[in-house]
mmCIF file of C-alpha atoms and ligand atoms in Angstrom:
data_model
loop_
_atom_site.group_PDB
_atom_site.id
_atom_site.type_symbol
_atom_site.label_atom_id
_atom_site.label_comp_id
_atom_site.label_asym_id
_atom_site.label_seq_id
_atom_site.Cartn_x
_atom_site.Cartn_y
_atom_site.Cartn_z
ATOM 1 C CA MET A 1 -7.620 6.273 35.781
ATOM 2 C CA VAL A 2 -7.016 4.882 39.257
ATOM 3 C CA ASP A 3 -5.746 1.667 40.707
ATOM 4 C CA HIS A 4 -3.651 0.349 37.892
ATOM 5 C CA GLY A 5 -3.151 -3.366 38.045
ATOM 6 C CA VAL A 6 0.139 -3.634 36.269
ATOM 7 C CA ARG A 7 0.640 -6.458 33.862
ATOM 8 C CA ALA A 8 3.947 -5.368 32.558
ATOM 9 C CA ALA A 9 6.363 -6.936 30.188
ATOM 10 C CA LEU A 10 9.577 -5.085 30.694
ATOM 11 C CA ALA A 11 11.847 -5.295 27.744
ATOM 12 C CA GLY A 12 15.522 -5.255 28.378
ATOM 13 C CA ALA A 13 18.105 -5.488 25.664
ATOM 14 C CA LEU A 14 15.904 -7.532 23.363
ATOM 15 C CA CYS A 15 14.140 -5.723 20.578
ATOM 16 C CA ALA A 16 11.189 -8.057 20.380
ATOM 17 C CA VAL A 17 8.591 -7.952 23.100
ATOM 18 C CA ALA A 18 5.603 -10.189 23.123
ATOM 19 C CA ALA A 19 3.036 -9.358 25.754
ATOM 20 C CA PHE A 20 -0.044 -11.420 25.193
ATOM 21 C CA ALA A 21 -1.568 -10.376 28.464
ATOM 22 C CA ALA A 22 -5.205 -10.509 27.520
ATOM 23 C CA GLN A 23 -5.076 -13.414 25.148
ATOM 24 C CA ALA A 24 -8.011 -15.264 26.613
ATOM 25 C CA GLU A 25 -10.584 -12.637 25.758
ATOM 26 C CA GLU A 26 -11.821 -12.198 22.215
ATOM 27 C CA PRO A 27 -13.301 -8.691 22.072
ATOM 28 C CA ALA A 28 -16.557 -8.468 20.133
ATOM 29 C CA SER A 29 -15.746 -5.043 18.734
ATOM 30 C CA PRO A 30 -12.201 -3.762 18.375
ATOM 31 C CA ALA A 31 -10.581 -1.818 21.182
ATOM 32 C CA LYS A 32 -10.684 1.928 20.519
ATOM 33 C CA LEU A 33 -7.871 4.415 20.788
ATOM 34 C CA ASP A 34 -8.574 7.379 23.071
ATOM 35 C CA PRO A 35 -6.559 10.179 21.440
ATOM 36 C CA ALA A 36 -7.055 12.627 24.319
ATOM 37 C CA ALA A 37 -5.175 10.327 26.708
ATOM 38 C CA SER A 38 -2.560 9.201 24.189
ATOM 39 C CA ARG A 39 0.711 10.806 23.125
ATOM 40 C CA VAL A 40 3.968 10.319 21.287
ATOM 41 C CA ALA A 41 6.513 12.759 22.694
ATOM 42 C CA ASP A 42 10.195 13.355 23.269
ATOM 43 C CA GLU A 43 11.097 12.523 26.870
ATOM 44 C CA GLY A 44 14.569 13.003 28.325
ATOM 45 C CA ALA A 45 16.966 11.837 25.657
ATOM 46 C CA GLY A 46 14.420 9.358 24.294
ATOM 47 C CA VAL A 47 10.844 8.908 23.192
ATOM 48 C CA ALA A 48 7.670 8.196 25.177
ATOM 49 C CA LEU A 49 4.737 6.517 23.518
ATOM 50 C CA ASP A 50 1.499 6.231 25.516
ATOM 51 C CA LEU A 51 -1.600 4.746 23.940
ATOM 52 C CA ALA A 52 -4.888 4.733 25.847
ATOM 53 C CA ILE A 53 -7.257 2.075 24.550
ATOM 54 C CA SER A 54 -10.737 1.039 25.600
ATOM 55 C CA GLU A 55 -9.735 -2.520 26.544
ATOM 56 C CA PRO A 56 -6.548 -4.565 26.841
ATOM 57 C CA VAL A 57 -5.242 -6.229 23.677
ATOM 58 C CA PRO A 58 -2.384 -8.586 22.911
ATOM 59 C CA TYR A 59 0.505 -6.581 21.466
ATOM 60 C CA ARG A 60 4.156 -6.844 20.536
ATOM 61 C CA ALA A 61 6.894 -4.264 19.927
ATOM 62 C CA PHE A 62 10.065 -4.491 17.892
ATOM 63 C CA LEU A 63 12.609 -2.323 16.104
ATOM 64 C CA LEU A 64 13.597 -2.296 12.452
ATOM 65 C CA ALA A 65 16.488 -0.596 10.678
ATOM 66 C CA GLU A 66 16.841 1.434 7.480
ATOM 67 C CA PRO A 67 15.131 3.655 8.332
ATOM 68 C CA PRO A 68 15.213 3.103 12.128
ATOM 69 C CA ARG A 69 11.662 2.552 13.329
ATOM 70 C CA LEU A 70 9.560 1.170 16.140
ATOM 71 C CA VAL A 71 6.789 -1.223 15.139
ATOM 72 C CA LEU A 72 3.865 -2.054 17.444
ATOM 73 C CA ASP A 73 1.436 -4.809 16.467
ATOM 74 C CA PHE A 74 -1.892 -5.186 18.271
ATOM 75 C CA ALA A 75 -4.910 -7.380 18.010
ATOM 76 C CA GLU A 76 -7.243 -5.075 16.115
ATOM 77 C CA VAL A 77 -7.385 -1.523 17.446
ATOM 78 C CA ASP A 78 -9.734 1.080 16.000
ATOM 79 C CA PHE A 79 -7.593 4.175 15.405
ATOM 80 C CA ALA A 80 -10.337 6.130 13.625
ATOM 81 C CA ALA A 81 -10.719 8.733 16.401
ATOM 82 C CA ALA A 82 -7.408 10.406 15.532
ATOM 83 C CA ARG A 83 -4.914 10.902 12.772
ATOM 84 C CA PRO A 84 -1.280 10.012 13.422
ATOM 85 C CA ALA A 85 0.020 13.559 12.900
ATOM 86 C CA GLU A 86 -2.319 14.869 15.627
ATOM 87 C CA LEU A 87 -0.782 12.584 18.226
ATOM 88 C CA ASP A 88 2.861 12.965 17.299
ATOM 89 C CA SER A 89 4.566 15.850 19.082
ATOM 90 C CA ALA A 90 7.977 14.143 19.150
ATOM 91 C CA ALA A 91 10.714 15.743 17.083
ATOM 92 C CA ARG A 92 12.482 12.376 17.274
ATOM 93 C CA VAL A 93 9.589 10.577 15.592
ATOM 94 C CA THR A 94 9.849 11.801 12.023
ATOM 95 C CA GLU A 95 6.808 9.928 10.777
ATOM 96 C CA LEU A 96 3.960 8.112 12.512
ATOM 97 C CA GLY A 97 1.475 5.797 10.819
ATOM 98 C CA TRP A 98 -1.095 3.195 11.836
ATOM 99 C CA GLY A 99 -3.906 1.068 10.519
ATOM 100 C CA PRO A 100 -5.010 -2.505 9.854
ATOM 101 C CA ILE A 101 -2.290 -4.724 8.441
ATOM 102 C CA ARG A 102 -4.245 -7.945 8.094
ATOM 103 C CA ALA A 103 -7.559 -9.315 9.293
ATOM 104 C CA GLY A 104 -7.742 -8.852 13.068
ATOM 105 C CA TRP A 105 -4.387 -7.099 13.429
ATOM 106 C CA SER A 106 -3.322 -3.461 13.513
ATOM 107 C CA ARG A 107 0.149 -1.987 13.237
ATOM 108 C CA LEU A 108 1.677 1.290 14.388
ATOM 109 C CA VAL A 109 4.981 2.402 12.893
ATOM 110 C CA ALA A 110 7.047 5.271 14.319
ATOM 111 C CA GLU A 111 9.982 6.289 12.158
ATOM 112 C CA LEU A 112 12.868 7.450 14.357
ATOM 113 C CA ASP A 113 15.545 10.067 13.824
ATOM 114 C CA GLY A 114 18.313 7.725 14.957
ATOM 115 C CA PRO A 115 19.194 4.482 16.807
ATOM 116 C CA TYR A 116 17.200 3.668 19.966
ATOM 117 C CA ARG A 117 16.430 0.622 22.086
ATOM 118 C CA ILE A 118 13.181 -0.358 23.722
ATOM 119 C CA ALA A 119 13.919 0.498 27.359
ATOM 120 C CA SER A 120 10.485 -0.684 28.492
ATOM 121 C CA ALA A 121 7.161 -1.801 27.079
ATOM 122 C CA GLU A 122 4.147 -2.548 29.239
ATOM 123 C CA GLU A 123 0.382 -2.714 29.217
ATOM 124 C CA ARG A 124 -1.434 -1.437 32.301
ATOM 125 C CA ILE A 125 -5.023 -2.358 32.904
ATOM 126 C CA ALA A 126 -7.174 0.051 34.898
ATOM 127 C CA GLY A 127 -10.088 -0.749 37.200
ATOM 128 C CA ASP A 128 -12.579 0.094 34.457
ATOM 129 C CA ARG A 129 -10.863 -2.426 32.129
ATOM 130 C CA SER A 130 -9.408 0.295 29.935
ATOM 131 C CA ALA A 131 -5.757 -0.184 29.093
ATOM 132 C CA ALA A 132 -2.635 1.885 28.579
ATOM 133 C CA ILE A 133 0.260 0.691 26.471
ATOM 134 C CA ARG A 134 3.490 2.477 27.425
ATOM 135 C CA VAL A 135 6.690 2.179 25.437
ATOM 136 C CA ARG A 136 9.888 4.015 26.314
ATOM 137 C CA LEU A 137 12.816 4.315 23.904
ATOM 138 C CA GLU A 138 16.310 5.448 24.776
ATOM 139 C CA PRO A 139 19.157 6.290 22.429
ATOM 140 C CA VAL A 140 21.899 3.718 21.853
ATOM 141 C CA PRO A 141 25.063 3.731 19.745
ATOM 142 C CA ALA A 142 24.519 2.744 16.107
ATOM 143 C CA ALA A 143 26.506 -0.471 16.626
ATOM 144 C CA ASP A 144 24.125 -1.606 19.406
ATOM 145 C CA PHE A 145 21.113 -0.776 17.262
ATOM 146 C CA ALA A 146 22.574 -2.839 14.426
ATOM 147 C CA VAL A 147 22.789 -5.838 16.784
ATOM 148 C CA LEU A 148 19.219 -5.288 18.051
ATOM 149 C CA THR A 149 17.788 -5.182 14.526
ATOM 150 C CA ALA A 150 20.047 -7.771 12.885
ATOM 151 C CA GLY A 151 17.250 -10.338 12.634
ATOM 152 C CA GLY A 152 14.892 -8.018 10.730
ATOM 153 C CA VAL A 153 11.199 -8.625 11.398
ATOM 154 C CA PRO A 154 11.090 -11.099 14.321
ATOM 155 C CA GLU A 155 9.619 -14.563 13.917
ATOM 156 C CA GLY A 156 5.896 -14.417 14.616
ATOM 157 C CA ALA A 157 5.501 -10.926 13.159
ATOM 158 C CA ARG A 158 6.341 -11.980 9.629
ATOM 159 C CA TRP A 159 2.886 -12.583 8.259
ATOM 160 C CA ALA A 160 3.003 -9.335 6.307
ATOM 161 C CA ASP A 161 5.951 -10.502 4.210
ATOM 162 C CA PRO A 162 4.983 -11.148 0.615
ATOM 163 C CA LYS A 163 5.538 -14.577 -0.820
ATOM 164 C CA PRO A 164 7.859 -14.316 -3.823
ATOM 165 C CA ALA A 165 5.947 -14.739 -7.056
ATOM 166 C CA PRO A 166 6.694 -18.160 -8.500
ATOM 167 C CA GLN A 167 8.329 -17.612 -11.869
ATOM 168 C CA GLY A 168 7.407 -20.586 -14.026
ATOM 169 C CA ALA A 169 7.152 -20.153 -17.767
ATOM 170 C CA PRO A 170 6.100 -16.723 -19.032
ATOM 171 C CA LYS A 171 2.369 -16.420 -19.476
ATOM 172 C CA ARG A 172 1.009 -17.041 -22.964
ATOM 173 C CA ARG A 173 -0.353 -13.981 -24.713
ATOM 174 C CA GLN A 174 -4.071 -13.578 -24.912
ATOM 175 C CA THR A 175 -5.509 -14.345 -28.332
ATOM 176 C CA GLY A 176 -8.985 -12.894 -27.937
ATOM 177 C CA GLU A 177 -10.555 -16.364 -27.787
ATOM 178 C CA ALA A 178 -11.027 -16.529 -24.024
ATOM 179 C CA PRO A 179 -12.434 -13.830 -21.714
ATOM 180 C CA LEU A 180 -9.827 -11.205 -20.880
ATOM 181 C CA ILE A 181 -8.418 -11.690 -17.371
ATOM 182 C CA VAL A 182 -8.015 -8.295 -15.726
ATOM 183 C CA VAL A 183 -6.386 -7.816 -12.331
ATOM 184 C CA LEU A 184 -7.427 -4.517 -10.746
ATOM 185 C CA ASP A 185 -5.145 -3.247 -8.013
ATOM 186 C CA PRO A 186 -6.751 -0.692 -5.681
ATOM 187 C CA GLY A 187 -3.719 1.227 -4.414
ATOM 188 C CA HIS A 188 -2.799 1.403 -0.692
ATOM 189 C CA GLY A 189 -5.013 0.096 2.158
ATOM 190 C CA GLY A 190 -4.730 -0.778 5.831
ATOM 191 C CA ILE A 191 -1.772 0.802 7.580
ATOM 192 C CA ASP A 192 -1.012 2.656 4.327
ATOM 193 C CA PRO A 193 -3.952 5.012 3.646
ATOM 194 C CA GLY A 194 -2.176 6.649 0.688
ATOM 195 C CA ALA A 195 -2.837 10.324 0.107
ATOM 196 C CA GLU A 196 -5.035 11.997 2.732
ATOM 197 C CA VAL A 197 -6.869 15.223 2.083
ATOM 198 C CA GLY A 198 -9.295 16.227 4.802
ATOM 199 C CA LYS A 199 -11.308 13.104 5.590
ATOM 200 C CA ILE A 200 -10.697 11.557 2.150
ATOM 201 C CA HIS A 201 -8.243 8.642 1.984
ATOM 202 C CA GLU A 202 -6.801 7.518 -1.331
ATOM 203 C CA ALA A 203 -7.133 3.878 -0.183
ATOM 204 C CA ASP A 204 -10.941 4.244 0.075
ATOM 205 C CA VAL A 205 -11.234 6.097 -3.244
ATOM 206 C CA THR A 206 -9.250 3.447 -5.130
ATOM 207 C CA LEU A 207 -11.137 0.536 -3.515
ATOM 208 C CA SER A 208 -14.617 1.814 -4.276
ATOM 209 C CA PHE A 209 -13.612 2.782 -7.822
ATOM 210 C CA ALA A 210 -12.083 -0.667 -8.402
ATOM 211 C CA GLN A 211 -15.195 -2.416 -7.078
ATOM 212 C CA GLU A 212 -17.444 -0.412 -9.402
ATOM 213 C CA LEU A 213 -15.098 -0.978 -12.339
ATOM 214 C CA ALA A 214 -14.905 -4.720 -11.605
ATOM 215 C CA GLU A 215 -18.686 -4.965 -11.741
ATOM 216 C CA ARG A 216 -18.763 -3.126 -15.082
ATOM 217 C CA LEU A 217 -16.016 -5.292 -16.641
ATOM 218 C CA ARG A 218 -17.605 -8.530 -15.382
ATOM 219 C CA HIS A 219 -20.877 -7.455 -16.913
ATOM 220 C CA GLU A 220 -19.008 -7.307 -20.260
ATOM 221 C CA GLY A 221 -17.795 -10.878 -19.755
ATOM 222 C CA MET A 222 -14.276 -10.150 -18.542
ATOM 223 C CA THR A 223 -12.762 -12.093 -15.646
ATOM 224 C CA VAL A 224 -11.751 -9.662 -12.918
ATOM 225 C CA VAL A 225 -9.647 -10.231 -9.810
ATOM 226 C CA LEU A 226 -9.012 -7.542 -7.185
ATOM 227 C CA THR A 227 -5.728 -7.503 -5.261
ATOM 228 C CA ARG A 228 -7.694 -6.433 -2.179
ATOM 229 C CA GLU A 229 -11.398 -6.435 -1.336
ATOM 230 C CA ALA A 230 -11.264 -4.485 1.923
ATOM 231 C CA ASP A 231 -9.236 -1.894 3.806
ATOM 232 C CA ASP A 232 -6.282 -4.281 4.110
ATOM 233 C CA PHE A 233 -2.576 -3.742 3.767
ATOM 234 C CA VAL A 234 -1.315 -5.727 0.776
ATOM 235 C CA PRO A 235 2.449 -5.531 0.120
ATOM 236 C CA LEU A 236 3.416 -4.518 -3.416
ATOM 237 C CA GLU A 237 4.992 -7.856 -4.188
ATOM 238 C CA ALA A 238 1.872 -9.702 -3.037
ATOM 239 C CA ARG A 239 -0.075 -7.633 -5.572
ATOM 240 C CA ILE A 240 2.254 -8.856 -8.327
ATOM 241 C CA SER A 241 1.875 -12.430 -7.056
ATOM 242 C CA ALA A 242 -1.898 -12.056 -7.173
ATOM 243 C CA ALA A 243 -1.692 -11.067 -10.845
ATOM 244 C CA ARG A 244 0.473 -14.083 -11.621
ATOM 245 C CA ALA A 245 -1.768 -16.432 -9.649
ATOM 246 C CA ALA A 246 -4.778 -15.158 -11.594
ATOM 247 C CA SER A 247 -2.876 -15.640 -14.862
ATOM 248 C CA ALA A 248 -3.688 -12.028 -15.671
ATOM 249 C CA ASP A 249 -3.712 -10.707 -19.237
ATOM 250 C CA VAL A 250 -3.615 -7.150 -17.905
ATOM 251 C CA PHE A 251 -2.683 -5.554 -14.572
ATOM 252 C CA LEU A 252 -4.170 -2.157 -13.800
ATOM 253 C CA SER A 253 -3.128 -0.399 -10.595
ATOM 254 C CA LEU A 254 -5.518 2.376 -9.532
ATOM 255 C CA HIS A 255 -4.450 5.454 -7.582
ATOM 256 C CA ALA A 256 -5.495 9.019 -6.755
ATOM 257 C CA ASP A 257 -2.454 10.588 -5.152
ATOM 258 C CA ALA A 258 -1.785 14.066 -3.839
ATOM 259 C CA LEU A 259 1.075 16.184 -5.052
ATOM 260 C CA ALA A 260 2.228 19.038 -2.870
ATOM 261 C CA GLU A 261 4.000 20.926 -5.598
ATOM 262 C CA GLY A 262 2.440 22.290 -8.788
ATOM 263 C CA GLU A 263 -1.141 22.129 -9.857
ATOM 264 C CA ALA A 264 -1.391 18.502 -10.951
ATOM 265 C CA THR A 265 -4.830 17.718 -12.274
ATOM 266 C CA GLY A 266 -6.396 15.087 -14.514
ATOM 267 C CA ALA A 267 -5.776 11.388 -15.057
ATOM 268 C CA THR A 268 -2.264 10.109 -15.776
ATOM 269 C CA VAL A 269 -1.157 6.703 -17.028
ATOM 270 C CA TYR A 270 2.172 5.478 -15.689
ATOM 271 C CA LEU A 271 4.495 2.936 -17.274
ATOM 272 C CA LEU A 272 7.446 1.295 -15.539
ATOM 273 C CA ALA A 273 10.821 2.907 -16.188
ATOM 274 C CA GLU A 274 14.048 3.206 -14.264
ATOM 275 C CA GLU A 275 14.242 6.903 -15.104
ATOM 276 C CA ALA A 276 11.233 8.908 -14.039
ATOM 277 C CA SER A 277 9.678 11.376 -16.510
ATOM 278 C CA ASP A 278 10.079 14.180 -13.996
ATOM 279 C CA ALA A 279 10.744 14.903 -10.332
ATOM 280 C CA ALA A 280 7.067 14.600 -9.357
ATOM 281 C CA SER A 281 6.828 11.132 -10.952
ATOM 282 C CA ALA A 282 9.984 10.035 -9.162
ATOM 283 C CA LYS A 283 8.556 11.231 -5.850
ATOM 284 C CA LEU A 284 5.273 9.393 -6.445
ATOM 285 C CA ALA A 285 7.041 6.098 -7.163
ATOM 286 C CA GLU A 286 9.328 6.515 -4.173
ATOM 287 C CA ARG A 287 6.401 7.202 -1.862
ATOM 288 C CA HIS A 288 4.624 4.041 -2.967
ATOM 289 C CA ASP A 289 7.643 1.849 -2.233
ATOM 290 C CA ARG A 290 8.240 3.660 1.037
ATOM 291 C CA ALA A 291 4.835 2.715 2.397
ATOM 292 C CA ASP A 292 5.849 -0.945 2.122
ATOM 293 C CA LEU A 293 9.175 -0.302 3.742
ATOM 294 C CA LEU A 294 7.651 1.543 6.699
ATOM 295 C CA ALA A 295 5.051 -1.146 7.206
ATOM 296 C CA GLY A 296 7.874 -3.636 7.720
ATOM 297 C CA VAL A 297 8.109 -5.162 4.269
ATOM 298 C CA ASP A 298 11.518 -4.972 2.654
ATOM 299 C CA LEU A 299 11.453 -4.755 -1.121
ATOM 300 C CA SER A 300 15.204 -4.872 -1.591
ATOM 301 C CA GLY A 301 15.236 -8.529 -2.641
ATOM 302 C CA GLN A 302 12.589 -8.065 -5.223
ATOM 303 C CA ASP A 303 14.801 -7.844 -8.301
ATOM 304 C CA ASP A 304 15.481 -11.585 -7.921
ATOM 305 C CA LEU A 305 12.041 -11.899 -9.388
ATOM 306 C CA VAL A 306 13.210 -10.818 -12.795
ATOM 307 C CA ALA A 307 16.806 -11.916 -12.652
ATOM 308 C CA SER A 308 16.706 -14.571 -15.313
ATOM 309 C CA VAL A 309 17.379 -13.987 -18.984
ATOM 310 C CA MET A 310 14.041 -15.564 -19.789
ATOM 311 C CA MET A 311 12.274 -12.904 -17.770
ATOM 312 C CA ASP A 312 14.244 -10.133 -19.500
ATOM 313 C CA MET A 313 13.100 -11.511 -22.823
ATOM 314 C CA ALA A 314 9.537 -11.640 -21.610
ATOM 315 C CA ARG A 315 9.800 -8.038 -20.494
ATOM 316 C CA ALA A 316 11.122 -6.943 -23.903
ATOM 317 C CA GLU A 317 7.994 -8.386 -25.477
ATOM 318 C CA THR A 318 5.683 -7.064 -22.756
ATOM 319 C CA ARG A 319 6.899 -3.465 -22.842
ATOM 320 C CA PRO A 320 5.320 -2.440 -26.185
ATOM 321 C CA ARG A 321 2.102 -4.184 -25.123
ATOM 322 C CA ALA A 322 1.981 -2.084 -21.939
ATOM 323 C CA GLU A 323 2.730 1.030 -24.004
ATOM 324 C CA ARG A 324 -0.186 0.219 -26.277
ATOM 325 C CA LEU A 325 -2.424 -0.190 -23.231
ATOM 326 C CA ALA A 326 -1.300 3.191 -21.891
ATOM 327 C CA ARG A 327 -2.064 4.853 -25.254
ATOM 328 C CA GLU A 328 -5.500 3.191 -25.463
ATOM 329 C CA LEU A 329 -6.369 4.318 -21.925
ATOM 330 C CA ALA A 330 -5.256 7.917 -22.484
ATOM 331 C CA ALA A 331 -7.083 8.138 -25.827
ATOM 332 C CA SER A 332 -10.261 6.531 -24.517
ATOM 333 C CA ILE A 333 -10.429 8.713 -21.398
ATOM 334 C CA SER A 334 -9.910 11.858 -23.523
ATOM 335 C CA ALA A 335 -12.552 10.703 -26.029
ATOM 336 C CA THR A 336 -15.206 10.261 -23.339
ATOM 337 C CA GLY A 337 -14.548 13.751 -22.026
ATOM 338 C CA GLY A 338 -12.534 12.583 -19.007
ATOM 339 C CA ARG A 339 -9.784 14.941 -17.998
ATOM 340 C CA MET A 340 -6.237 13.874 -18.772
ATOM 341 C CA HIS A 341 -3.140 15.429 -17.243
ATOM 342 C CA ARG A 342 -1.260 17.666 -19.696
ATOM 343 C CA HIS A 343 1.383 14.924 -19.914
ATOM 344 C CA PRO A 344 -1.041 11.987 -20.074
ATOM 345 C CA ILE A 345 1.529 9.172 -20.221
ATOM 346 C CA GLN A 346 4.480 9.210 -17.858
ATOM 347 C CA GLU A 347 7.096 6.813 -16.546
ATOM 348 C CA ALA A 348 8.541 6.018 -13.125
ATOM 349 C CA GLU A 349 9.961 3.116 -11.159
ATOM 350 C CA PHE A 350 6.776 1.775 -9.596
ATOM 351 C CA SER A 351 7.597 -1.623 -8.047
ATOM 352 C CA VAL A 352 4.042 -2.814 -8.530
ATOM 353 C CA LEU A 353 4.521 -2.661 -12.333
ATOM 354 C CA LYS A 354 7.473 -5.073 -12.372
ATOM 355 C CA SER A 355 5.729 -8.206 -13.660
ATOM 356 C CA ALA A 356 7.919 -9.304 -16.549
ATOM 357 C CA ASP A 357 5.241 -10.912 -18.686
ATOM 358 C CA ILE A 358 1.990 -9.177 -17.723
ATOM 359 C CA PRO A 359 1.334 -5.784 -19.360
ATOM 360 C CA SER A 360 1.029 -3.516 -16.317
ATOM 361 C CA VAL A 361 0.115 0.132 -16.013
ATOM 362 C CA LEU A 362 -0.714 2.421 -13.121
ATOM 363 C CA LEU A 363 -3.594 4.839 -13.592
ATOM 364 C CA GLU A 364 -3.766 7.931 -11.445
ATOM 365 C CA LEU A 365 -7.499 8.618 -11.743
ATOM 366 C CA GLY A 366 -6.885 12.195 -10.649
ATOM 367 C CA PHE A 367 -5.111 13.993 -7.851
ATOM 368 C CA LEU A 368 -6.717 14.353 -4.431
ATOM 369 C CA SER A 369 -4.652 17.527 -4.047
ATOM 370 C CA SER A 370 -6.739 19.135 -6.812
ATOM 371 C CA GLU A 371 -10.157 20.421 -5.790
ATOM 372 C CA GLY A 372 -11.565 19.787 -9.258
ATOM 373 C CA ASP A 373 -10.300 16.200 -9.271
ATOM 374 C CA ARG A 374 -11.700 15.581 -5.775
ATOM 375 C CA ARG A 375 -15.111 16.763 -6.949
ATOM 376 C CA ARG A 376 -14.952 14.525 -10.023
ATOM 377 C CA LEU A 377 -13.787 11.484 -8.038
ATOM 378 C CA ALA A 378 -16.778 11.896 -5.715
ATOM 379 C CA ASP A 379 -19.234 12.230 -8.630
ATOM 380 C CA PRO A 380 -20.897 8.900 -9.579
ATOM 381 C CA VAL A 381 -21.632 10.178 -13.113
ATOM 382 C CA TRP A 382 -17.983 11.034 -13.696
ATOM 383 C CA ARG A 383 -16.864 7.694 -12.258
ATOM 384 C CA ALA A 384 -19.256 5.764 -14.492
ATOM 385 C CA ALA A 385 -17.931 7.632 -17.572
ATOM 386 C CA MET A 386 -14.373 6.892 -16.496
ATOM 387 C CA GLN A 387 -15.210 3.204 -16.039
ATOM 388 C CA GLU A 388 -16.824 3.141 -19.480
ATOM 389 C CA ALA A 389 -13.648 4.665 -20.947
ATOM 390 C CA ILE A 390 -11.451 2.047 -19.243
ATOM 391 C CA LEU A 391 -13.723 -0.741 -20.509
ATOM 392 C CA ALA A 392 -13.496 0.614 -24.091
ATOM 393 C CA ALA A 393 -9.713 0.926 -23.819
ATOM 394 C CA LEU A 394 -9.361 -2.665 -22.574
ATOM 395 C CA ASN A 395 -11.568 -3.938 -25.409
ATOM 396 C CA ASP A 396 -9.636 -2.022 -28.075
ATOM 397 C CA TRP A 397 -6.345 -3.072 -26.574
ATOM 398 C CA ALA A 398 -7.313 -6.760 -26.430
ATOM 399 C CA VAL A 399 -8.338 -6.791 -30.108
ATOM 400 C CA ALA A 400 -5.167 -5.036 -31.339
ATOM 401 C CA ASP A 401 -2.960 -7.083 -29.019
ATOM 402 C CA ALA A 402 -4.453 -10.390 -30.192
ATOM 403 C CA ALA A 403 -4.091 -9.368 -33.850
ATOM 404 C CA GLU A 404 -0.433 -8.584 -33.246
ATOM 405 C CA ALA A 405 0.082 -11.929 -31.486
ATOM 406 C CA ARG A 406 -1.305 -13.722 -34.547
ATOM 407 C CA LEU A 407 1.077 -11.765 -36.830
ATOM 408 C CA ILE A 408 4.077 -12.667 -34.670
ATOM 409 C CA ARG A 409 3.149 -16.353 -34.644
ATOM 410 C CA ARG A 410 2.810 -16.496 -38.412
HETATM 411 ZN ZN1 LIG B 501 -1.138 6.069 -4.629
#
């Protein structure tokens, strides 16, 4: 690249940089990352981040704390040519992630090993209209970093924050007289691809499974709402809000994670609990919350959601209903020859299951880390059988749940 015309926005002490250099142009197809000319590396005492992209895009850079991280937002950039780990040679960047965060916008998050400041951030445009975004970080004392990040996500970059779910009165139990309202929650998406094994992303597996399942359930007369319809990042709390907005009778979160340790295989149904069944379950739950945190969404305020006594009472009634749903799912999947994990029902603190008055379970369809599970997940015959089993479980659950509601009312 020769003859750089520099359109630089040099960032001094401020942590937020907005450089909308190329705002006027609306690219027809998204700018593409060129991995060969891009790098994330240690440089001096700091970090150098160079991204080569096919055309200039509006971008902004800011820092967040706990954990310390650099966030870069761009008008849509296609990152498909590389995976984050391939670009990241910096020991000081402990984790790198990227992907779409909402329609038309992409986000890159670099988790840092300590406090830094943005020493400079600029976008250079070459003669051939390709662009290079350069960000330089340099270490600062923790106290300075605390000042830089005191405001959290800067104004203008807050669109990813979930709206708190309005509480209102607890939802009335379904009585079997109206179509069952099922909210399906395809796990992960956008900047959070979930588990990755080879070219398979959990976010794609869960979305296509949920779309097929939705079609099957609708065909049976159920009302189905998906928490996402595309490869979008949806914060966990927004998924809960979607269930409430839909007045869901049931919330079913779909996943297909990878576990490094052990030989996890088969489907597993997860219920919400503060104590995890085992270390692997605890790690799974932690990883799901962490994706939100890294993407710039802070879940720490989320217990306000269920602070009231009324909500605690609702949860006490909802818990056995969710347990029944978990039992029905495990039994139905086993009965149709689907493979269940040797501990088919487990518990962990999954934030997405925290609706107080909507029976919520998380179904790990299988584990992408298991070759057998990967083969099954890719097999349309297996998926159809699994969807049939989920349909049967929902039907059986709805009948038993409505009968119990009538008994309680009497
Ligand atoms: Zn997952």
